[in-house]
Amino acid sequence: MDVIISAVTNRTGSTLVQRIFNARRKTLIWGEHGGIVTEFVRIGELAGHFSIQGREEKEAYFMSGENPNTWIANMSPDLERIKEGIVQAVKTCFRSMYAENRDNHDRIGFKEVRYGKPEIELLKTCYPDAVIVLMVRHPVDVWKSETSYWSGDAGLFGHTWNERALQYAELHNPERGLHLLRYEELVERDETALGLLEELADISRDKIDNVLNVNLNSTRTERPAADIEQIRTICQEGMERLRYMD
């Protein structure tokens, strides 16, 4: 993977940024894949649990000269071997998934709206040279744009947004290739934000403008005041970290 676009939640502008990257002829950024990296994180945690729990059994078994009469029910490889297995599994999965049309493009990636810090850190371990764009948007505007994804549960949405917003603020580190981009700065054509995209996407400003001038699948609906107040309360810390307090 050369480019990964990760949004704090859905309706945050990840598709718009995906379109901007794809405005470069030799770049192919695929869409969402259902958050499958989360499953690899879970596999690593589960296997890692048995690695730790079975450490004494493993040591006893090999110290015994591999005596089959030693208790070895939970014996598992070292934690580092588990981690390396997960990294290789992710890379193998994506290498196979995104082989389609690879020969015609020199930059390949995807966008996703379901990942927090554990998934991003795993992806960065797998692809240390990848450009990762972390997309954020004001939680109230996200809620006004889409609620069906959250089944109308403003509290669930608020807690998810706030947790990931804090994680994205922590992850932001251009020296590691982790770039935070606010949706509002993009659509308002903030010069700093667009300059960053020019550099990351390796395209000209006029191509960015050509994408920004076409509005696709935009939605916005007024929501109950109680929802808005609940979201503002739950998301206060994340909003402060991302400079969304008004």
PDB file of C-alpha atoms in Angstrom:
ATOM      1  CA  MET A   1       0.000   0.000   0.000  1.00  0.00           C
ATOM      2  CA  ASP A   2       1.278   3.437  -0.961  1.00  0.00           C
ATOM      3  CA  VAL A   3      -1.637   5.561   0.249  1.00  0.00           C
ATOM      4  CA  ILE A   4      -4.220   4.952   2.994  1.00  0.00           C
ATOM      5  CA  ILE A   5      -7.089   7.374   3.631  1.00  0.00           C
ATOM      6  CA  SER A   6      -8.703   6.795   7.023  1.00  0.00           C
ATOM      7  CA  ALA A   7     -11.702   8.790   8.236  1.00  0.00           C
ATOM      8  CA  VAL A   8     -12.709   9.276  11.879  1.00  0.00           C
ATOM      9  CA  THR A   9     -16.225   8.076  10.885  1.00  0.00           C
ATOM     10  CA  ASN A  10     -18.295   7.874   7.731  1.00  0.00           C
ATOM     11  CA  ARG A  11     -19.527  11.098   6.035  1.00  0.00           C
ATOM     12  CA  THR A  12     -16.176  12.769   6.739  1.00  0.00           C
ATOM     13  CA  GLY A  13     -14.903  13.423   3.227  1.00  0.00           C
ATOM     14  CA  SER A  14     -12.793  10.332   2.650  1.00  0.00           C
ATOM     15  CA  THR A  15     -14.395   9.693  -0.746  1.00  0.00           C
ATOM     16  CA  LEU A  16     -13.653  13.268  -1.792  1.00  0.00           C
ATOM     17  CA  VAL A  17      -9.983  12.825  -0.886  1.00  0.00           C
ATOM     18  CA  GLN A  18      -9.991   9.434  -2.622  1.00  0.00           C
ATOM     19  CA  ARG A  19     -11.263  11.151  -5.791  1.00  0.00           C
ATOM     20  CA  ILE A  20      -8.557  13.818  -5.515  1.00  0.00           C
ATOM     21  CA  PHE A  21      -5.803  11.200  -5.297  1.00  0.00           C
ATOM     22  CA  ASN A  22      -7.322   9.319  -8.222  1.00  0.00           C
ATOM     23  CA  ALA A  23      -7.223  12.494 -10.317  1.00  0.00           C
ATOM     24  CA  ARG A  24      -3.609  11.512 -10.928  1.00  0.00           C
ATOM     25  CA  ARG A  25      -3.746   9.047 -13.824  1.00  0.00           C
ATOM     26  CA  LYS A  26      -1.297   6.501 -12.359  1.00  0.00           C
ATOM     27  CA  THR A  27      -2.864   6.438  -8.859  1.00  0.00           C
ATOM     28  CA  LEU A  28      -5.569   3.938  -7.884  1.00  0.00           C
ATOM     29  CA  ILE A  29      -7.146   4.341  -4.459  1.00  0.00           C
ATOM     30  CA  TRP A  30      -9.763   1.665  -3.854  1.00  0.00           C
ATOM     31  CA  GLY A  31     -12.856   2.131  -1.668  1.00  0.00           C
ATOM     32  CA  GLU A  32     -13.840   0.624   1.667  1.00  0.00           C
ATOM     33  CA  HIS A  33     -13.433  -3.053   2.508  1.00  0.00           C
ATOM     34  CA  GLY A  34     -15.596  -3.322   5.637  1.00  0.00           C
ATOM     35  CA  GLY A  35     -12.911  -2.672   8.239  1.00  0.00           C
ATOM     36  CA  ILE A  36     -11.191  -6.029   7.890  1.00  0.00           C
ATOM     37  CA  VAL A  37      -7.950  -4.820   9.503  1.00  0.00           C
ATOM     38  CA  THR A  38      -9.852  -4.777  12.807  1.00  0.00           C
ATOM     39  CA  GLU A  39     -10.149  -8.546  12.524  1.00  0.00           C
ATOM     40  CA  PHE A  40      -6.381  -8.882  12.116  1.00  0.00           C
ATOM     41  CA  VAL A  41      -5.919  -6.747  15.234  1.00  0.00           C
ATOM     42  CA  ARG A  42      -8.268  -9.098  17.111  1.00  0.00           C
ATOM     43  CA  ILE A  43      -6.450 -12.167  15.816  1.00  0.00           C
ATOM     44  CA  GLY A  44      -3.168 -10.700  17.031  1.00  0.00           C
ATOM     45  CA  GLU A  45      -4.631  -9.964  20.466  1.00  0.00           C
ATOM     46  CA  LEU A  46      -6.063 -13.470  20.787  1.00  0.00           C
ATOM     47  CA  ALA A  47      -2.897 -15.218  19.641  1.00  0.00           C
ATOM     48  CA  GLY A  48      -0.823 -12.880  21.806  1.00  0.00           C
ATOM     49  CA  HIS A  49      -2.887 -13.845  24.849  1.00  0.00           C
ATOM     50  CA  PHE A  50      -1.991 -17.519  24.393  1.00  0.00           C
ATOM     51  CA  SER A  51       1.639 -16.623  23.750  1.00  0.00           C
ATOM     52  CA  ILE A  52       1.819 -14.954  27.164  1.00  0.00           C
ATOM     53  CA  GLN A  53      -0.330 -17.507  28.984  1.00  0.00           C
ATOM     54  CA  GLY A  54       1.560 -20.451  27.512  1.00  0.00           C
ATOM     55  CA  ARG A  55       5.079 -19.104  28.056  1.00  0.00           C
ATOM     56  CA  GLU A  56       5.858 -21.257  31.089  1.00  0.00           C
ATOM     57  CA  GLU A  57       4.524 -24.352  29.360  1.00  0.00           C
ATOM     58  CA  LYS A  58       6.712 -23.679  26.339  1.00  0.00           C
ATOM     59  CA  GLU A  59       9.821 -23.133  28.453  1.00  0.00           C
ATOM     60  CA  ALA A  60       9.137 -26.278  30.482  1.00  0.00           C
ATOM     61  CA  TYR A  61       8.598 -28.351  27.346  1.00  0.00           C
ATOM     62  CA  PHE A  62      11.840 -27.369  25.638  1.00  0.00           C
ATOM     63  CA  MET A  63      13.800 -27.599  28.883  1.00  0.00           C
ATOM     64  CA  SER A  64      12.510 -31.168  29.215  1.00  0.00           C
ATOM     65  CA  GLY A  65      14.012 -32.078  25.861  1.00  0.00           C
ATOM     66  CA  GLU A  66      10.519 -31.973  24.280  1.00  0.00           C
ATOM     67  CA  ASN A  67       9.183 -34.701  26.541  1.00  0.00           C
ATOM     68  CA  PRO A  68       5.645 -35.490  25.301  1.00  0.00           C
ATOM     69  CA  ASN A  69       4.543 -36.118  28.870  1.00  0.00           C
ATOM     70  CA  THR A  70       4.968 -32.422  29.692  1.00  0.00           C
ATOM     71  CA  TRP A  71       1.746 -30.331  29.871  1.00  0.00           C
ATOM     72  CA  ILE A  72       1.669 -28.266  26.645  1.00  0.00           C
ATOM     73  CA  ALA A  73      -2.016 -27.464  26.012  1.00  0.00           C
ATOM     74  CA  ASN A  74      -1.469 -23.709  25.714  1.00  0.00           C
ATOM     75  CA  MET A  75       2.108 -23.689  24.442  1.00  0.00           C
ATOM     76  CA  SER A  76       2.450 -20.953  21.816  1.00  0.00           C
ATOM     77  CA  PRO A  77       5.267 -19.158  19.933  1.00  0.00           C
ATOM     78  CA  ASP A  78       6.902 -15.968  21.193  1.00  0.00           C
ATOM     79  CA  LEU A  79       4.911 -12.740  21.019  1.00  0.00           C
ATOM     80  CA  GLU A  80       7.251 -11.312  18.377  1.00  0.00           C
ATOM     81  CA  ARG A  81       6.510 -14.275  16.120  1.00  0.00           C
ATOM     82  CA  ILE A  82       2.784 -13.656  16.577  1.00  0.00           C
ATOM     83  CA  LYS A  83       3.164  -9.995  15.625  1.00  0.00           C
ATOM     84  CA  GLU A  84       5.219 -10.849  12.567  1.00  0.00           C
ATOM     85  CA  GLY A  85       2.600 -13.396  11.508  1.00  0.00           C
ATOM     86  CA  ILE A  86      -0.141 -10.763  11.661  1.00  0.00           C
ATOM     87  CA  VAL A  87       1.933  -8.291   9.642  1.00  0.00           C
ATOM     88  CA  GLN A  88       2.608 -10.890   6.957  1.00  0.00           C
ATOM     89  CA  ALA A  89      -1.065 -11.903   6.924  1.00  0.00           C
ATOM     90  CA  VAL A  90      -2.230  -8.319   6.353  1.00  0.00           C
ATOM     91  CA  LYS A  91       0.332  -7.739   3.613  1.00  0.00           C
ATOM     92  CA  THR A  92      -0.508 -11.006   1.876  1.00  0.00           C
ATOM     93  CA  CYS A  93      -4.234 -10.258   2.042  1.00  0.00           C
ATOM     94  CA  PHE A  94      -3.924  -6.782   0.550  1.00  0.00           C
ATOM     95  CA  ARG A  95      -1.326  -7.861  -1.998  1.00  0.00           C
ATOM     96  CA  SER A  96      -3.825 -10.380  -3.366  1.00  0.00           C
ATOM     97  CA  MET A  97      -6.891  -8.136  -3.015  1.00  0.00           C
ATOM     98  CA  TYR A  98      -5.382  -5.173  -4.796  1.00  0.00           C
ATOM     99  CA  ALA A  99      -3.480  -7.002  -7.520  1.00  0.00           C
ATOM    100  CA  GLU A 100      -6.311  -6.106  -9.888  1.00  0.00           C
ATOM    101  CA  ASN A 101      -5.183  -3.250 -12.185  1.00  0.00           C
ATOM    102  CA  ARG A 102      -1.916  -2.966 -10.289  1.00  0.00           C
ATOM    103  CA  ASP A 103       0.187  -3.146 -13.445  1.00  0.00           C
ATOM    104  CA  ASN A 104      -1.348   0.050 -14.784  1.00  0.00           C
ATOM    105  CA  HIS A 105      -0.690   2.133 -11.652  1.00  0.00           C
ATOM    106  CA  ASP A 106       2.397   3.101  -9.691  1.00  0.00           C
ATOM    107  CA  ARG A 107       0.508   4.097  -6.512  1.00  0.00           C
ATOM    108  CA  ILE A 108      -2.087   1.819  -4.897  1.00  0.00           C
ATOM    109  CA  GLY A 109      -4.156   2.311  -1.770  1.00  0.00           C
ATOM    110  CA  PHE A 110      -7.584   2.320  -0.180  1.00  0.00           C
ATOM    111  CA  LYS A 111      -9.868   4.425   1.977  1.00  0.00           C
ATOM    112  CA  GLU A 112     -11.760   3.292   5.078  1.00  0.00           C
ATOM    113  CA  VAL A 113     -14.076   4.850   7.670  1.00  0.00           C
ATOM    114  CA  ARG A 114     -13.844   2.287  10.475  1.00  0.00           C
ATOM    115  CA  TYR A 115     -10.314   2.489  11.857  1.00  0.00           C
ATOM    116  CA  GLY A 116      -8.870   3.872  15.074  1.00  0.00           C
ATOM    117  CA  LYS A 117      -5.366   3.840  16.496  1.00  0.00           C
ATOM    118  CA  PRO A 118      -4.824   0.028  16.736  1.00  0.00           C
ATOM    119  CA  GLU A 119      -5.631  -0.462  13.056  1.00  0.00           C
ATOM    120  CA  ILE A 120      -3.628   2.563  11.898  1.00  0.00           C
ATOM    121  CA  GLU A 121      -0.592   1.490  13.901  1.00  0.00           C
ATOM    122  CA  LEU A 122      -0.805  -2.020  12.450  1.00  0.00           C
ATOM    123  CA  LEU A 123      -1.062  -0.602   8.930  1.00  0.00           C
ATOM    124  CA  LYS A 124       1.914   1.671   9.571  1.00  0.00           C
ATOM    125  CA  THR A 125       3.914  -1.327  10.754  1.00  0.00           C
ATOM    126  CA  CYS A 126       2.967  -3.186   7.572  1.00  0.00           C
ATOM    127  CA  TYR A 127       3.620  -0.206   5.310  1.00  0.00           C
ATOM    128  CA  PRO A 128       6.112   2.134   7.016  1.00  0.00           C
ATOM    129  CA  ASP A 129       6.554   4.266   3.875  1.00  0.00           C
ATOM    130  CA  ALA A 130       2.833   4.672   3.152  1.00  0.00           C
ATOM    131  CA  VAL A 131       1.173   8.083   3.151  1.00  0.00           C
ATOM    132  CA  ILE A 132      -1.721   7.944   5.619  1.00  0.00           C
ATOM    133  CA  VAL A 133      -4.319  10.732   5.538  1.00  0.00           C
ATOM    134  CA  LEU A 134      -6.420  10.986   8.715  1.00  0.00           C
ATOM    135  CA  MET A 135      -9.716  12.694   7.867  1.00  0.00           C
ATOM    136  CA  VAL A 136     -11.778  14.485  10.537  1.00  0.00           C
ATOM    137  CA  ARG A 137     -14.973  16.557  10.432  1.00  0.00           C
ATOM    138  CA  HIS A 138     -17.071  18.395  13.016  1.00  0.00           C
ATOM    139  CA  PRO A 139     -19.228  15.726  14.719  1.00  0.00           C
ATOM    140  CA  VAL A 140     -22.447  17.749  14.498  1.00  0.00           C
ATOM    141  CA  ASP A 141     -22.045  18.108  10.737  1.00  0.00           C
ATOM    142  CA  VAL A 142     -21.330  14.398  10.418  1.00  0.00           C
ATOM    143  CA  TRP A 143     -24.515  13.649  12.365  1.00  0.00           C
ATOM    144  CA  LYS A 144     -26.549  15.978  10.167  1.00  0.00           C
ATOM    145  CA  SER A 145     -25.139  14.259   7.104  1.00  0.00           C
ATOM    146  CA  GLU A 146     -25.836  10.667   8.180  1.00  0.00           C
ATOM    147  CA  THR A 147     -27.570   8.878  11.039  1.00  0.00           C
ATOM    148  CA  SER A 148     -28.718   5.571   9.526  1.00  0.00           C
ATOM    149  CA  TYR A 149     -25.208   4.120   9.874  1.00  0.00           C
ATOM    150  CA  TRP A 150     -25.559   4.661  13.644  1.00  0.00           C
ATOM    151  CA  SER A 151     -29.240   3.611  13.804  1.00  0.00           C
ATOM    152  CA  GLY A 152     -30.105   7.059  15.105  1.00  0.00           C
ATOM    153  CA  ASP A 153     -28.064   6.519  18.294  1.00  0.00           C
ATOM    154  CA  ALA A 154     -26.421   9.912  18.887  1.00  0.00           C
ATOM    155  CA  GLY A 155     -24.700   8.680  22.042  1.00  0.00           C
ATOM    156  CA  LEU A 156     -23.039   5.734  20.308  1.00  0.00           C
ATOM    157  CA  PHE A 157     -21.935   7.977  17.473  1.00  0.00           C
ATOM    158  CA  GLY A 158     -20.611  10.626  19.866  1.00  0.00           C
ATOM    159  CA  HIS A 159     -18.508   8.190  21.872  1.00  0.00           C
ATOM    160  CA  THR A 160     -17.077   6.631  18.705  1.00  0.00           C
ATOM    161  CA  TRP A 161     -16.243  10.007  17.165  1.00  0.00           C
ATOM    162  CA  ASN A 162     -14.662  11.343  20.348  1.00  0.00           C
ATOM    163  CA  GLU A 163     -12.499   8.275  20.946  1.00  0.00           C
ATOM    164  CA  ARG A 164     -11.190   8.214  17.401  1.00  0.00           C
ATOM    165  CA  ALA A 165     -10.768  11.984  17.233  1.00  0.00           C
ATOM    166  CA  LEU A 166      -8.455  11.870  20.239  1.00  0.00           C
ATOM    167  CA  GLN A 167      -6.584   8.955  18.676  1.00  0.00           C
ATOM    168  CA  TYR A 168      -6.203  10.794  15.349  1.00  0.00           C
ATOM    169  CA  ALA A 169      -4.903  13.887  17.138  1.00  0.00           C
ATOM    170  CA  GLU A 170      -2.329  11.672  18.855  1.00  0.00           C
ATOM    171  CA  LEU A 171      -1.417   9.821  15.672  1.00  0.00           C
ATOM    172  CA  HIS A 172      -0.841  12.985  13.629  1.00  0.00           C
ATOM    173  CA  ASN A 173       2.861  13.022  12.821  1.00  0.00           C
ATOM    174  CA  PRO A 174       3.973  14.177   9.359  1.00  0.00           C
ATOM    175  CA  GLU A 175       7.472  12.817   9.979  1.00  0.00           C
ATOM    176  CA  ARG A 176       5.926   9.334  10.147  1.00  0.00           C
ATOM    177  CA  GLY A 177       3.739   9.993   7.115  1.00  0.00           C
ATOM    178  CA  LEU A 178       0.594  10.476   9.239  1.00  0.00           C
ATOM    179  CA  HIS A 179      -1.213  13.622   8.098  1.00  0.00           C
ATOM    180  CA  LEU A 180      -4.340  15.077   9.731  1.00  0.00           C
ATOM    181  CA  LEU A 181      -6.771  16.831   7.377  1.00  0.00           C
ATOM    182  CA  ARG A 182      -9.944  18.616   8.409  1.00  0.00           C
ATOM    183  CA  TYR A 183     -12.842  18.307   5.962  1.00  0.00           C
ATOM    184  CA  GLU A 184     -13.828  21.910   6.528  1.00  0.00           C
ATOM    185  CA  GLU A 185     -10.426  23.182   5.410  1.00  0.00           C
ATOM    186  CA  LEU A 186     -10.684  21.102   2.269  1.00  0.00           C
ATOM    187  CA  VAL A 187     -14.114  22.317   1.123  1.00  0.00           C
ATOM    188  CA  GLU A 188     -13.292  25.902   2.114  1.00  0.00           C
ATOM    189  CA  ARG A 189     -10.173  25.553  -0.058  1.00  0.00           C
ATOM    190  CA  ASP A 190      -7.753  26.473   2.668  1.00  0.00           C
ATOM    191  CA  GLU A 191      -4.409  27.114   1.004  1.00  0.00           C
ATOM    192  CA  THR A 192      -2.408  25.111   3.540  1.00  0.00           C
ATOM    193  CA  ALA A 193      -4.715  22.087   3.259  1.00  0.00           C
ATOM    194  CA  LEU A 194      -4.765  22.162  -0.535  1.00  0.00           C
ATOM    195  CA  GLY A 195      -1.002  22.621  -0.642  1.00  0.00           C
ATOM    196  CA  LEU A 196      -0.615  19.508   1.483  1.00  0.00           C
ATOM    197  CA  LEU A 197      -2.889  17.548  -0.861  1.00  0.00           C
ATOM    198  CA  GLU A 198      -0.959  18.754  -3.900  1.00  0.00           C
ATOM    199  CA  GLU A 199       2.169  17.323  -2.343  1.00  0.00           C
ATOM    200  CA  LEU A 200       0.692  14.071  -1.031  1.00  0.00           C
ATOM    201  CA  ALA A 201      -1.370  13.274  -4.126  1.00  0.00           C
ATOM    202  CA  ASP A 202       1.332  14.506  -6.522  1.00  0.00           C
ATOM    203  CA  ILE A 203      -1.133  16.475  -8.641  1.00  0.00           C
ATOM    204  CA  SER A 204      -1.648  20.085  -9.672  1.00  0.00           C
ATOM    205  CA  ARG A 205      -4.012  22.548  -8.013  1.00  0.00           C
ATOM    206  CA  ASP A 206      -6.256  22.746 -11.066  1.00  0.00           C
ATOM    207  CA  LYS A 207      -6.882  18.991 -10.876  1.00  0.00           C
ATOM    208  CA  ILE A 208      -7.824  19.331  -7.206  1.00  0.00           C
ATOM    209  CA  ASP A 209     -10.173  22.189  -8.072  1.00  0.00           C
ATOM    210  CA  ASN A 210     -11.706  20.103 -10.846  1.00  0.00           C
ATOM    211  CA  VAL A 211     -12.698  17.463  -8.276  1.00  0.00           C
ATOM    212  CA  LEU A 212     -13.840  19.983  -5.659  1.00  0.00           C
ATOM    213  CA  ASN A 213     -16.087  21.642  -8.236  1.00  0.00           C
ATOM    214  CA  VAL A 214     -18.142  18.451  -8.616  1.00  0.00           C
ATOM    215  CA  ASN A 215     -20.367  17.698  -5.623  1.00  0.00           C
ATOM    216  CA  LEU A 216     -21.311  14.010  -5.393  1.00  0.00           C
ATOM    217  CA  ASN A 217     -23.743  12.396  -2.923  1.00  0.00           C
ATOM    218  CA  SER A 218     -23.947  15.376  -0.568  1.00  0.00           C
ATOM    219  CA  THR A 219     -26.551  15.070   2.216  1.00  0.00           C
ATOM    220  CA  ARG A 220     -27.572  17.297   5.102  1.00  0.00           C
ATOM    221  CA  THR A 221     -30.691  17.170   7.298  1.00  0.00           C
ATOM    222  CA  GLU A 222     -31.633  19.016  10.449  1.00  0.00           C
ATOM    223  CA  ARG A 223     -31.553  16.784  13.522  1.00  0.00           C
ATOM    224  CA  PRO A 224     -33.226  17.065  16.952  1.00  0.00           C
ATOM    225  CA  ALA A 225     -31.676  19.656  19.245  1.00  0.00           C
ATOM    226  CA  ALA A 226     -31.323  16.982  21.943  1.00  0.00           C
ATOM    227  CA  ASP A 227     -29.086  14.935  19.616  1.00  0.00           C
ATOM    228  CA  ILE A 228     -26.908  17.938  18.870  1.00  0.00           C
ATOM    229  CA  GLU A 229     -26.525  18.830  22.535  1.00  0.00           C
ATOM    230  CA  GLN A 230     -25.680  15.231  23.451  1.00  0.00           C
ATOM    231  CA  ILE A 231     -23.031  15.044  20.741  1.00  0.00           C
ATOM    232  CA  ARG A 232     -21.479  18.357  21.768  1.00  0.00           C
ATOM    233  CA  THR A 233     -21.273  17.155  25.370  1.00  0.00           C
ATOM    234  CA  ILE A 234     -19.799  13.741  24.588  1.00  0.00           C
ATOM    235  CA  CYS A 235     -17.382  15.051  21.963  1.00  0.00           C
ATOM    236  CA  GLN A 236     -16.137  18.081  23.896  1.00  0.00           C
ATOM    237  CA  GLU A 237     -12.617  16.782  24.495  1.00  0.00           C
ATOM    238  CA  GLY A 238     -12.141  15.617  20.922  1.00  0.00           C
ATOM    239  CA  MET A 239     -13.548  18.856  19.558  1.00  0.00           C
ATOM    240  CA  GLU A 240     -11.117  20.856  21.651  1.00  0.00           C
ATOM    241  CA  ARG A 241      -8.154  18.795  20.451  1.00  0.00           C
ATOM    242  CA  LEU A 242      -9.179  19.227  16.829  1.00  0.00           C
ATOM    243  CA  ARG A 243     -10.027  22.953  17.184  1.00  0.00           C
ATOM    244  CA  TYR A 244     -13.758  22.496  16.671  1.00  0.00           C
ATOM    245  CA  MET A 245     -14.958  24.473  19.697  1.00  0.00           C
ATOM    246  CA  ASP A 246     -17.230  27.377  18.770  1.00  0.00           C
TER     247      ASP A 246
END
